[in-house]
mmCIF file of C-alpha atoms in Angstrom:
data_model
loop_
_atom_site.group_PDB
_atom_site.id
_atom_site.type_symbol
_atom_site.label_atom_id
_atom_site.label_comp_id
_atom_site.label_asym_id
_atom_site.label_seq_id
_atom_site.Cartn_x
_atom_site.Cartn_y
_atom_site.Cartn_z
ATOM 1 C CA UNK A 1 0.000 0.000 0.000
ATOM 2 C CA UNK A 2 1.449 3.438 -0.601
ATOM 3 C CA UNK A 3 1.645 6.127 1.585
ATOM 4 C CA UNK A 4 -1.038 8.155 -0.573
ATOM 5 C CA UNK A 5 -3.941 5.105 0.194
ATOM 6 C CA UNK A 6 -2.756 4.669 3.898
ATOM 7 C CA UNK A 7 -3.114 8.483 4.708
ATOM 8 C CA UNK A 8 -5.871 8.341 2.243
ATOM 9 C CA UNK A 9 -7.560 5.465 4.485
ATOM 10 C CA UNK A 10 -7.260 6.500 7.972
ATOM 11 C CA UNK A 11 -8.528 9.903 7.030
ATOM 12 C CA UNK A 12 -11.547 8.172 5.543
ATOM 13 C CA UNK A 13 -11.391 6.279 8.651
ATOM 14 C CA UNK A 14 -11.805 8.867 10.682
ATOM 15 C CA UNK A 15 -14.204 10.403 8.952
ATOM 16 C CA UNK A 16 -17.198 7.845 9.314
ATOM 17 C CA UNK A 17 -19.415 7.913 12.153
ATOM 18 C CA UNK A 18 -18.903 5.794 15.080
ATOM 19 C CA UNK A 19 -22.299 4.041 13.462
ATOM 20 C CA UNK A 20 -21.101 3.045 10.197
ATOM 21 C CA UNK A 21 -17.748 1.829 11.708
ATOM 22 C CA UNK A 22 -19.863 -0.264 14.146
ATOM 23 C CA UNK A 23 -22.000 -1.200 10.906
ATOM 24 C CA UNK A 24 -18.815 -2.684 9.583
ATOM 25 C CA UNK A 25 -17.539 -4.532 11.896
ATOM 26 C CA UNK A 26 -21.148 -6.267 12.589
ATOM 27 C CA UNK A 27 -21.236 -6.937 8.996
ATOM 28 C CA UNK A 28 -18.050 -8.950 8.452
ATOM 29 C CA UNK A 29 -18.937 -10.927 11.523
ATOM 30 C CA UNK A 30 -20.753 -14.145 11.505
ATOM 31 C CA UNK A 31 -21.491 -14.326 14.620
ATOM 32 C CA UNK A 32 -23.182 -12.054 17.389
ATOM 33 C CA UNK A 33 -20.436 -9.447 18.405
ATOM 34 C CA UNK A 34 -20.393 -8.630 22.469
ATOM 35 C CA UNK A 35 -20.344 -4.627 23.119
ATOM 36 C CA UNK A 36 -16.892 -5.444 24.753
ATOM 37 C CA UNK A 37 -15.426 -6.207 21.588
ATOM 38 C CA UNK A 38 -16.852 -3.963 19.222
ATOM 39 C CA UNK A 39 -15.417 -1.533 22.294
ATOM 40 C CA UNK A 40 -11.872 -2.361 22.332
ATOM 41 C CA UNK A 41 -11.353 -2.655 18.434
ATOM 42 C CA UNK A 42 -12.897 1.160 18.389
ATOM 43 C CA UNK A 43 -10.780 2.147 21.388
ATOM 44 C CA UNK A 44 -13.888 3.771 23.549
ATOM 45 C CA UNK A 45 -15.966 2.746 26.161
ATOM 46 C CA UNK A 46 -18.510 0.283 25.962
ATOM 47 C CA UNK A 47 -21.155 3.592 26.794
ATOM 48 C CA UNK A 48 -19.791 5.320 24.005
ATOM 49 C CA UNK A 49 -20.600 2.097 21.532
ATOM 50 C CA UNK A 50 -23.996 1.844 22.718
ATOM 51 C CA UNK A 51 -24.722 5.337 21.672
ATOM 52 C CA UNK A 52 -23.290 4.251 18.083
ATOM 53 C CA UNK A 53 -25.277 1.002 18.618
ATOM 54 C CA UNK A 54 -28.750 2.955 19.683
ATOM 55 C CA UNK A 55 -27.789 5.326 16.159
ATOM 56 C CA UNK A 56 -27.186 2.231 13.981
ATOM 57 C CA UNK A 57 -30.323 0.921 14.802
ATOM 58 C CA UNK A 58 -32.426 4.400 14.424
ATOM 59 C CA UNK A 59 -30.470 4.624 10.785
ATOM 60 C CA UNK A 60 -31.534 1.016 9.733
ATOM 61 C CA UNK A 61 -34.982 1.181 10.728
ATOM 62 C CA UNK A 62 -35.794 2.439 7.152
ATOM 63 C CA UNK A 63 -33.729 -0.180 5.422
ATOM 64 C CA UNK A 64 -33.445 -3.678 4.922
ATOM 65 C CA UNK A 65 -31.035 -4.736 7.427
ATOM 66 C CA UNK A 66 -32.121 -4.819 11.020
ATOM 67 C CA UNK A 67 -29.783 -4.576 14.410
ATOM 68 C CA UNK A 68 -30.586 -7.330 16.885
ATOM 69 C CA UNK A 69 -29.760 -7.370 20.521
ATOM 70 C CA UNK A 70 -29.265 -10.421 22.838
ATOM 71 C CA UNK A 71 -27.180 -10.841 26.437
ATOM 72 C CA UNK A 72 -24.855 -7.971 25.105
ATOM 73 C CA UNK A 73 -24.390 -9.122 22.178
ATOM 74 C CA UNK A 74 -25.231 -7.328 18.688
ATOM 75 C CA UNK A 75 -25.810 -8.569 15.091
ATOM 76 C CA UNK A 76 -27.255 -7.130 11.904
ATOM 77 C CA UNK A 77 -30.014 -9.175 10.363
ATOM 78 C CA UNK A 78 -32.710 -8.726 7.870
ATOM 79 C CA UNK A 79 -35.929 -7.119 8.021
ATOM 80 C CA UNK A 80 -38.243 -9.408 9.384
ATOM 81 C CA UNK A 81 -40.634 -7.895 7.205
ATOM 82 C CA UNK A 82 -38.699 -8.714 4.318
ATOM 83 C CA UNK A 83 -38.225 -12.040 4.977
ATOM 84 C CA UNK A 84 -40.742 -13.779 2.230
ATOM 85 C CA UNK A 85 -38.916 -11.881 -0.783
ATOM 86 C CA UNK A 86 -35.222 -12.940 1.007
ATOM 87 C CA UNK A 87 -36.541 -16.931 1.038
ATOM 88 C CA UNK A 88 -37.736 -16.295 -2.045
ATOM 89 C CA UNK A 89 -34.680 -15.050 -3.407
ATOM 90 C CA UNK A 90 -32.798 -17.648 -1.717
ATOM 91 C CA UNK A 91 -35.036 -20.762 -2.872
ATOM 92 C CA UNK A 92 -36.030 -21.864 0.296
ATOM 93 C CA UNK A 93 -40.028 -22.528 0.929
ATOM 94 C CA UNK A 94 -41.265 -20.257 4.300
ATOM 95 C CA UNK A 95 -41.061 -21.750 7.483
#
């Protein structure tokens, strides 16, 4: 990488909300991520990532991803609402 895209990178880094780095991280991960984590790889408090976690959630509410919440754990999913055209997209007959 050359200087030009590293400078170029952490300034875009820097840049983005604390949402849509949280939105990035949660997206890349298969699993549930625990606040903890998401906390140290941002280098804040685990406070300061549930306010990016409470505006992640307000921002998706009008798409078709979802944030879900369980035993401090966070994960983006798809609408519920949405799920008949995602199984039908997929192939798979509704549950």
């Amino acid at each position: 990488m050359s200087d030009f895209q590293t400078t170029s990178t952490a300034a875009a880094d820097t840049q983005l909300s604390l949402a849509a780095k949280i939105e990035a991280m949660l997206f890349v991960s298969a699993e549930p991520v625990p606040v903890g984590q998401l906390a140290a790889a941002l280098d804040v408090t685990a406070s300061v990532v549930e306010r990016g976690l409470k505006e992640l959630d307000e921002t998706l509410a009008a798409r078709g991803l979802r944030l879900q919440r369980n035993a401090g754990r966070a994960q983006l999913t798809t609408a519920p609402e949405l799920a008949q055209l995602v199984e039908r997209f997929l192939g798979l007959e509704a549950t």
